[in-house]
Short mmCIF file of C-alpha atoms in Angstrom, two decimals:
data_model
loop_
_atom_site.label_atom_id
_atom_site.label_comp_id
_atom_site.label_asym_id
_atom_site.label_seq_id
_atom_site.Cartn_x
_atom_site.Cartn_y
_atom_site.Cartn_z
CA MET M 766 15.88 -1.29 -44.00
CA THR M 767 12.27 -1.50 -45.27
CA LEU M 768 9.39 0.61 -43.88
CA GLY M 769 7.87 -2.37 -42.02
CA THR M 770 11.12 -3.16 -40.42
CA GLY M 771 11.65 0.50 -39.32
CA LEU M 772 8.26 0.79 -37.95
CA ASP M 773 8.56 -2.54 -36.15
CA ILE M 774 11.77 -1.36 -34.34
CA LEU M 775 10.02 1.94 -33.68
CA LEU M 776 6.94 0.38 -32.18
CA PHE M 777 9.15 -1.78 -30.08
CA LEU M 778 11.36 1.18 -28.84
CA LEU M 779 8.39 3.26 -27.93
CA GLY M 780 7.13 0.48 -25.68
CA SER M 781 10.48 0.33 -23.81
CA PRO M 782 9.14 1.76 -20.41
CA LEU M 783 6.25 -0.73 -20.68
CA HIS M 784 8.61 -3.69 -21.49
CA PHE M 785 10.65 -2.81 -18.31
CA ALA M 786 7.48 -2.42 -16.21
CA VAL M 787 6.01 -5.80 -17.34
CA ALA M 788 9.43 -7.39 -16.44
CA TYR M 789 9.36 -6.10 -12.99
CA LEU M 790 5.87 -7.48 -12.53
CA LEU M 791 6.79 -10.80 -14.00
CA PHE M 792 9.93 -11.04 -11.78
CA ALA M 793 7.77 -10.36 -8.64
CA THR M 794 5.39 -13.11 -9.68
CA LEU M 795 8.17 -15.54 -10.04
CA LEU M 796 9.42 -14.58 -6.63
CA SER M 797 6.17 -14.65 -4.90
CA ALA M 798 6.07 -17.95 -3.00
CA PRO M 799 5.11 -17.87 0.68
CA LEU M 800 8.04 -16.64 2.90
CA ARG M 801 9.59 -18.61 5.51
CA ARG M 802 8.25 -17.48 9.10
CA PRO M 803 10.82 -16.44 11.68
CA ALA M 804 10.79 -18.53 15.01
CA ALA M 805 9.07 -16.51 17.57
CA ALA M 806 10.60 -16.21 21.02
CA GLU M 807 8.61 -15.99 24.42
CA PRO M 808 6.84 -12.57 24.33
CA SER M 809 8.92 -9.90 26.08
CA ARG M 810 8.76 -6.70 23.97
CA ARG M 811 6.13 -3.99 24.75
CA PHE M 812 3.83 -2.59 21.93
CA ARG M 813 1.47 0.30 21.76
CA PHE M 814 -1.13 0.15 19.11
CA VAL M 815 -1.79 3.71 17.75
CA VAL M 816 -5.18 4.25 16.01
CA PRO M 817 -5.36 7.72 14.32
CA ALA M 818 -9.22 8.45 14.16
CA HIS M 819 -11.26 11.37 12.69
CA ASN M 820 -14.98 11.01 13.11
CA GLU M 821 -14.79 7.22 13.28
CA SER M 822 -17.71 6.60 15.81
CA ALA M 823 -19.37 3.98 13.61
CA GLY M 824 -16.50 1.45 13.67
CA ILE M 825 -13.92 2.46 16.35
CA THR M 826 -15.51 0.06 18.85
CA GLU M 827 -15.02 -2.99 16.75
CA THR M 828 -11.54 -1.96 15.88
CA VAL M 829 -10.55 -1.54 19.50
CA GLN M 830 -12.09 -4.74 20.44
CA SER M 831 -10.08 -6.54 17.68
CA LEU M 832 -6.74 -5.12 18.98
CA ARG M 833 -7.57 -6.03 22.47
CA ALA M 834 -8.17 -9.42 21.68
CA VAL M 835 -4.68 -10.06 19.97
CA ASP M 836 -2.66 -13.10 20.95
CA TYR M 837 0.01 -11.46 23.29
CA PRO M 838 0.26 -11.13 26.86
CA SER M 839 -2.02 -8.22 27.80
CA GLU M 840 0.42 -6.46 30.05
CA LEU M 841 2.87 -6.09 27.22
CA PHE M 842 0.63 -3.89 24.89
CA GLU M 843 -1.79 -0.97 24.95
CA VAL M 844 -4.31 0.51 22.64
CA VAL M 845 -4.10 4.29 22.10
CA VAL M 846 -6.84 6.02 19.94
CA ILE M 847 -5.79 9.57 19.04
CA ALA M 848 -9.18 11.33 18.44
CA ASP M 849 -7.99 14.08 16.03
CA ASN M 850 -10.31 17.06 15.51
CA CYS M 851 -13.29 14.92 15.95
CA THR M 852 -16.76 16.37 16.04
CA ASP M 853 -18.55 13.08 17.04
CA ASP M 854 -18.27 10.76 19.86
CA THR M 855 -15.11 8.64 18.67
CA ALA M 856 -13.34 9.46 22.09
CA GLU M 857 -16.08 8.27 24.14
CA LYS M 858 -16.73 5.00 22.17
CA ALA M 859 -13.03 4.17 22.02
CA ALA M 860 -12.62 4.64 25.80
CA ALA M 861 -15.60 2.62 26.55
CA ALA M 862 -14.17 -0.20 24.42
CA GLY M 863 -10.84 -0.16 26.62
CA ALA M 864 -8.59 2.08 24.61
CA THR M 865 -6.41 4.82 26.08
CA VAL M 866 -7.71 7.91 24.24
CA MET M 867 -5.84 11.21 23.38
CA VAL M 868 -7.87 14.04 22.29
CA ARG M 869 -6.23 16.54 19.92
CA HIS M 870 -7.67 19.77 18.53
CA ASP M 871 -5.63 21.87 16.08
CA LYS M 872 -7.41 24.08 13.43
CA GLU M 873 -3.92 24.45 11.60
CA LYS M 874 -2.11 21.12 11.81
CA ARG M 875 -4.70 18.67 10.57
CA GLY M 876 -4.45 15.12 9.20
CA LYS M 877 -3.17 11.72 9.99
CA GLY M 878 0.49 12.63 9.89
CA TYR M 879 0.03 15.20 12.63
CA ALA M 880 -1.83 12.87 14.63
CA LEU M 881 0.73 10.17 14.40
CA ASP M 882 3.41 12.73 15.28
CA HIS M 883 1.33 13.63 18.37
CA VAL M 884 1.27 9.92 19.64
CA PHE M 885 4.88 9.16 18.56
CA SER M 886 6.29 11.97 20.42
CA ALA M 887 4.40 10.91 23.68
CA THR M 888 5.63 7.33 23.53
CA PRO M 889 7.67 6.37 26.67
CA PRO M 890 10.85 4.86 26.21
CA GLU M 891 9.81 1.58 27.96
CA VAL M 892 7.53 0.77 24.65
CA ASP M 893 9.64 -1.20 22.23
CA ALA M 894 7.52 -0.47 19.16
CA VAL M 895 4.35 1.23 17.94
CA VAL M 896 2.19 -0.31 15.45
CA VAL M 897 -0.29 2.02 13.43
CA ILE M 898 -3.63 0.67 12.74
CA ASP M 899 -6.54 2.42 10.82
CA ALA M 900 -9.79 3.09 12.65
CA ASP M 901 -11.74 0.95 10.16
CA THR M 902 -9.66 -2.12 10.69
CA LEU M 903 -9.54 -5.70 11.91
CA ILE M 904 -6.38 -7.59 12.66
CA SER M 905 -5.21 -11.06 12.63
CA PRO M 906 -4.58 -12.25 16.32
CA ASN M 907 -0.81 -13.17 15.55
CA ILE M 908 0.30 -9.64 14.48
CA LEU M 909 2.26 -8.73 17.53
CA ARG M 910 4.04 -11.99 17.70
CA ALA M 911 5.04 -11.69 14.01
CA PHE M 912 6.28 -8.12 14.53
CA ALA M 913 8.20 -9.20 17.81
CA ALA M 914 9.95 -12.06 15.75
CA ARG M 915 11.24 -9.40 13.15
CA ARG M 916 12.16 -7.23 15.96
CA ASP M 917 14.33 -10.00 17.56
CA LEU M 918 16.20 -10.18 14.08
CA GLY M 919 16.86 -6.55 14.23
CA ALA M 920 14.19 -5.08 12.09
CA ARG M 921 13.18 -1.46 13.00
CA ALA M 922 10.33 -1.23 10.51
CA VAL M 923 7.92 -3.79 9.51
CA GLN M 924 4.71 -4.00 7.42
CA ALA M 925 2.04 -6.51 7.76
CA ASP M 926 -0.05 -7.71 4.87
CA TYR M 927 -2.81 -5.18 4.23
CA ALA M 928 -5.99 -6.93 2.87
CA VAL M 929 -9.66 -6.26 2.27
CA ARG M 930 -12.09 -6.53 5.14
CA ASN M 931 -15.27 -6.62 2.91
CA PRO M 932 -14.31 -8.54 -0.43
CA ASP M 933 -17.63 -9.92 -0.65
CA ALA M 934 -19.48 -6.52 -0.44
CA GLY M 935 -19.67 -6.40 -4.33
CA TRP M 936 -17.62 -7.02 -7.65
CA ARG M 937 -15.50 -3.61 -6.97
CA THR M 938 -14.33 -4.82 -3.62
CA ARG M 939 -13.29 -8.23 -4.81
CA LEU M 940 -11.44 -6.64 -7.75
CA ILE M 941 -9.78 -4.37 -5.15
CA ALA M 942 -8.93 -7.60 -3.04
CA ILE M 943 -7.21 -9.10 -6.14
CA ALA M 944 -5.22 -5.91 -6.66
CA PHE M 945 -4.14 -5.53 -3.05
CA GLY M 946 -3.07 -9.33 -3.40
CA ALA M 947 -0.85 -8.47 -6.36
CA PHE M 948 0.48 -5.03 -4.98
CA HIS M 949 0.73 -5.89 -1.23
CA ILE M 950 1.47 -9.76 -1.23
CA VAL M 951 3.04 -10.49 -4.61
CA ARG M 952 5.43 -7.65 -4.77
CA SER M 953 6.10 -7.49 -1.01
CA ARG M 954 6.97 -11.24 -0.90
CA ALA M 955 9.43 -10.74 -3.97
CA ARG M 956 11.07 -7.51 -2.44
CA GLU M 957 11.51 -9.40 1.04
CA ARG M 958 13.06 -12.41 -0.58
CA LEU M 959 15.57 -10.08 -2.08
CA SER M 960 16.19 -7.94 1.15
CA LEU M 961 14.76 -4.97 -0.28
CA SER M 962 12.29 -2.67 1.43
CA CYS M 963 8.61 -3.73 1.06
CA GLY M 964 7.36 -0.22 1.50
CA LEU M 965 4.80 1.15 4.01
CA ARG M 966 1.00 0.95 3.44
CA GLY M 967 -0.24 3.23 5.88
CA ASN M 968 -1.94 0.46 7.97
CA GLY M 969 -0.24 -2.30 9.78
CA MET M 970 3.03 -0.44 10.08
CA CYS M 971 5.38 -1.10 12.96
CA PHE M 972 8.13 1.34 13.96
CA SER M 973 10.69 0.68 16.73
CA THR M 974 10.59 3.78 19.28
CA GLU M 975 14.31 4.15 18.64
CA LEU M 976 13.94 4.48 14.99
CA LEU M 977 11.20 7.29 15.37
CA ARG M 978 13.74 8.90 17.66
CA GLU M 979 16.40 8.71 15.29
CA ILE M 980 14.20 9.48 12.23
CA PRO M 981 11.18 11.59 13.26
CA HIS M 982 7.98 10.75 11.29
CA ASN M 983 7.56 14.41 10.13
CA ALA M 984 5.50 13.29 6.98
CA TYR M 985 2.23 15.22 6.60
CA SER M 986 1.07 14.47 2.85
CA VAL M 987 -1.87 12.31 1.79
CA VAL M 988 0.65 9.55 1.16
CA GLU M 989 2.60 10.05 4.39
CA ASP M 990 3.34 6.27 4.59
CA VAL M 991 5.14 6.28 1.26
CA GLU M 992 6.82 9.43 2.03
CA TYR M 993 8.27 8.17 5.44
CA GLY M 994 8.95 4.91 3.67
CA VAL M 995 11.30 6.77 1.29
CA ARG M 996 13.06 8.55 4.16
CA LEU M 997 13.82 5.34 5.80
CA GLY M 998 15.35 3.89 2.75
CA GLU M 999 17.40 7.08 2.28
CA ALA M 1000 18.71 6.75 5.98
CA GLY M 1001 19.76 3.03 5.43
CA TYR M 1002 16.68 1.20 6.74
CA ARG M 1003 14.51 -1.13 4.93
CA VAL M 1004 11.04 -2.05 5.80
CA HIS M 1005 10.71 -5.80 6.48
CA TYR M 1006 7.61 -7.87 5.52
CA ALA M 1007 5.47 -9.89 7.95
CA ASP M 1008 3.78 -12.32 5.48
CA GLU M 1009 1.66 -14.19 7.96
CA ALA M 1010 0.36 -10.97 9.91
CA HIS M 1011 -2.64 -9.34 8.38
CA VAL M 1012 -4.72 -6.13 8.73
CA TYR M 1013 -8.14 -5.81 7.17
CA GLY M 1014 -9.30 -2.53 6.01
CA GLU M 1015 -12.84 -1.60 4.85
CA MET M 1016 -13.11 -0.63 1.23
CA VAL M 1017 -15.78 1.42 -0.19
CA THR M 1018 -18.15 -0.11 -2.67
CA THR M 1019 -19.81 2.93 -4.38
CA SER M 1020 -18.23 4.53 -7.61
CA ALA M 1021 -18.46 8.06 -6.07
CA ALA M 1022 -16.69 7.25 -2.88
CA ALA M 1023 -13.93 5.01 -4.71
CA ASN M 1024 -13.48 7.93 -7.26
CA THR M 1025 -12.68 10.42 -4.50
CA GLN M 1026 -10.35 8.24 -2.54
CA ARG M 1027 -8.42 7.07 -5.59
CA ARG M 1028 -7.94 10.49 -7.26
CA ARG M 1029 -6.47 11.82 -3.74
CA TRP M 1030 -4.12 8.84 -3.73
CA GLU M 1031 -3.08 9.25 -7.34
CA GLU M 1032 -2.26 12.99 -6.96
CA GLY M 1033 -0.36 12.26 -3.77
CA ARG M 1034 1.77 9.65 -5.36
CA LYS M 1035 2.18 11.87 -8.33
CA ALA M 1036 3.61 14.69 -6.06
CA LEU M 1037 6.10 12.06 -4.44
CA ILE M 1038 7.36 11.04 -7.85
CA GLN M 1039 8.06 14.67 -8.73
CA GLN M 1040 9.78 15.36 -5.50
CA HIS M 1041 11.82 12.00 -4.85
CA ALA M 1042 11.91 9.49 -7.67
CA TRP M 1043 14.83 11.00 -9.73
CA ARG M 1044 16.90 11.63 -6.65
CA LEU M 1045 16.21 8.11 -5.42
CA LEU M 1046 17.30 6.60 -8.64
CA GLY M 1047 20.43 8.50 -8.65
CA ALA M 1048 21.41 7.69 -5.15
CA GLY M 1049 20.64 3.78 -5.91
CA ILE M 1050 22.95 3.91 -8.78
CA GLY M 1051 25.49 6.35 -7.20
CA ARG M 1052 25.97 4.76 -3.75
CA PRO M 1053 25.30 2.12 -4.85
CA SER M 1054 22.17 0.93 -3.16
CA ARG M 1055 19.65 -1.76 -4.29
CA VAL M 1056 17.05 -0.63 -1.65
CA LEU M 1057 17.03 3.00 -3.08
CA PHE M 1058 17.15 1.78 -6.66
CA ASP M 1059 14.09 -0.44 -5.99
CA LEU M 1060 12.33 2.37 -4.16
CA ALA M 1061 12.69 4.58 -7.17
CA LEU M 1062 11.39 1.76 -9.30
CA ASP M 1063 8.33 1.34 -7.28
CA LEU M 1064 7.55 4.96 -7.75
CA TYR M 1065 8.25 4.88 -11.50
CA ILE M 1066 6.27 1.80 -12.10
CA PRO M 1067 2.85 3.00 -13.33
CA PRO M 1068 -0.41 1.82 -11.93
CA LEU M 1069 -1.43 -1.73 -13.27
CA SER M 1070 -4.35 -0.34 -15.17
CA ARG M 1071 -2.10 1.90 -17.45
CA ILE M 1072 0.32 -1.02 -17.87
CA ALA M 1073 -2.40 -3.43 -19.11
CA VAL M 1074 -3.86 -0.75 -21.48
CA GLY M 1075 -0.35 -0.08 -22.80
CA VAL M 1076 0.44 -3.70 -23.72
CA PHE M 1077 -2.86 -4.30 -24.96
CA LEU M 1078 -2.81 -1.28 -27.36
CA GLY M 1079 0.79 -2.26 -28.29
CA THR M 1080 -0.21 -5.79 -29.13
CA LEU M 1081 -3.05 -4.47 -31.40
CA ALA M 1082 -0.81 -2.13 -33.15
CA ALA M 1083 1.93 -4.80 -33.61
CA THR M 1084 -0.67 -7.17 -35.01
CA ALA M 1085 -1.98 -4.42 -37.48
CA LEU M 1086 1.65 -3.86 -38.65
CA LEU M 1087 2.13 -7.45 -39.24
CA PHE M 1088 -0.98 -7.68 -41.44
CA TRP M 1089 -0.20 -4.40 -43.16
CA GLN M 1090 3.65 -4.75 -43.91
CA GLY M 1091 4.05 -8.52 -43.22
CA THR M 1092 6.46 -7.48 -40.45
CA GLY M 1093 6.26 -6.62 -36.77
CA ARG M 1094 7.41 -9.89 -35.12
CA LEU M 1095 9.73 -8.07 -32.79
CA SER M 1096 7.25 -5.78 -31.51
CA LEU M 1097 4.48 -8.34 -31.49
CA ALA M 1098 6.70 -10.77 -29.39
CA ALA M 1099 7.52 -8.03 -26.99
CA TYR M 1100 3.84 -6.79 -26.33
CA GLY M 1101 2.48 -10.29 -26.47
CA LEU M 1102 4.85 -11.26 -23.72
CA GLY M 1103 4.03 -8.18 -21.65
CA LEU M 1104 0.52 -9.08 -22.04
CA SER M 1105 1.08 -12.62 -20.87
CA ALA M 1106 3.34 -11.15 -17.84
CA VAL M 1107 0.27 -8.94 -16.98
CA VAL M 1108 -2.20 -11.90 -17.03
CA ALA M 1109 0.16 -14.09 -14.93
CA TYR M 1110 0.70 -11.18 -12.31
CA VAL M 1111 -3.12 -10.61 -12.11
CA LEU M 1112 -3.86 -14.32 -11.68
CA ARG M 1113 -1.22 -14.53 -9.05
CA GLY M 1114 -2.84 -11.65 -7.34
CA TRP M 1115 -6.22 -13.62 -7.55
CA SER M 1116 -4.71 -16.83 -6.08
CA VAL M 1117 -3.30 -15.16 -2.98
CA SER M 1118 -6.57 -12.80 -2.44
CA GLY M 1119 -8.89 -15.46 -1.06
CA THR M 1120 -11.76 -14.41 -3.38
CA GLY M 1121 -12.09 -17.76 -4.76
CA LEU M 1122 -14.21 -18.61 -7.76
CA ARG M 1123 -16.39 -15.34 -7.63
CA GLY M 1124 -13.04 -13.29 -7.80
CA LEU M 1125 -12.07 -15.11 -10.81
CA ILE M 1126 -15.64 -14.48 -12.35
CA ASP M 1127 -15.39 -10.99 -11.48
CA LEU M 1128 -12.13 -10.52 -13.23
CA ALA M 1129 -14.23 -10.52 -16.40
CA LEU M 1130 -15.38 -6.97 -15.28
CA ALA M 1131 -11.61 -5.90 -14.87
CA PRO M 1132 -11.90 -3.90 -18.16
CA VAL M 1133 -14.63 -1.91 -16.73
CA TYR M 1134 -12.64 -1.16 -13.49
CA VAL M 1135 -9.40 -0.11 -15.66
CA LEU M 1136 -11.67 2.13 -17.78
CA TRP M 1137 -13.05 3.61 -14.57
CA LYS M 1138 -9.57 4.40 -13.15
CA LEU M 1139 -8.23 5.75 -16.68
CA THR M 1140 -11.19 8.20 -16.64
CA LEU M 1141 -9.72 9.78 -13.55
CA LYS M 1142 -6.86 11.11 -15.55
CA PHE M 1143 -9.45 13.51 -17.38
CA LYS M 1144 -11.28 14.78 -14.41
CA LYS M 1145 -10.10 17.75 -12.44
CA PRO M 1146 -8.00 16.52 -9.39
CA PRO M 1147 -8.92 17.00 -5.76
CA ARG M 1148 -7.52 19.70 -3.95
CA ALA M 1149 -3.97 18.68 -2.73
CA THR M 1150 -4.39 18.45 1.08
CA ALA M 1151 -3.04 16.24 3.85
CA GLU M 1152 -6.08 17.23 5.98
CA TRP M 1153 -8.53 14.48 7.14
CA VAL M 1154 -10.81 13.79 4.34
CA ARG M 1155 -12.94 10.90 5.35
CA THR M 1156 -14.22 8.51 2.82
CA GLU M 1157 -18.05 7.92 3.31
CA ARG M 1158 -18.65 4.40 4.60
CA GLU M 1159 -21.72 2.65 3.65
CA LYS M 1160 -24.29 2.17 6.44
CA PRO M 1161 -24.14 -1.28 7.84
CA SER M 1162 -27.17 -3.54 7.17
CA SER M 1163 -29.53 -4.17 10.06
#
């Protein structure tokens, strides 16, 4: 074996985790056609919107109004805002907008997870399911009909598409919208098509009350949605995906605010990987359970920015090896195909994001966005806390 051949094989093997990750993304891309919508029966199920809110005075009125305008019989749903440890007039504004308000003050147990538990435990049995909506969110009017249709088919947990409310605020929010399209729509459609769990996204989640009684929420980390989704999978339940229902959350536009938010999410997800990923993988293989196996993969697959940088650098290294030693075709083919798969995945995310030509043009700034995300690895991580850490929103223009 020549030196060039040995280096070629070594470079290929070093990229094995990347090759697997891009294959996962490519597979999801190929299975991302729109899903068939289940037929909806005449509305009969009772729903409760649950809006956990901490100092959300600026936007709570619009959110409550959006929920109350849903296309569903008014006698079959209610809007409950849990004003959790607020120091502003969130409760008063929510009540004025027509919501039932629960006020909670607890200096020790603070955070979204505790707020949700407080409402879930007080939900009466005649309510068929609760729907969690963030306090800065607007919804598509069909959301309860979409959830009811899945409930009629036996689904106990359902996730709506989580999209960006302000994609035209700037290039950063358009790139986030494209990333959401790839992660929330492309992957979720593929997982639903394979009868896997699409995972929970924290916003636009629907749980049957019987499920919450059987498996209490009890998730208090900064990524409590992913945490609870893992527990549901281990209990034998998958999260169904409602492709036609949407929640639109507001994204930050400034680098400083996005920096803090992203770092908290990254640290929370890292902790979940350490606590659950290996166990899920073992259970997925040992039972066997494709739902648990996929949940493990979803935790292990690194962020797209790291995958993109990895395959790009691998392609450069393989090209250099080819010029230096005259060999390297194995690694060059693998990394080159990986780069093509990443491009296809991103373009598919763009195509479902609704950002149009401006979003496509903004993809030219994607390397800047990727570099920004990578710099977070070299900064001191934020304190690991599940307490409310409200990301500062931009002041609305007058």
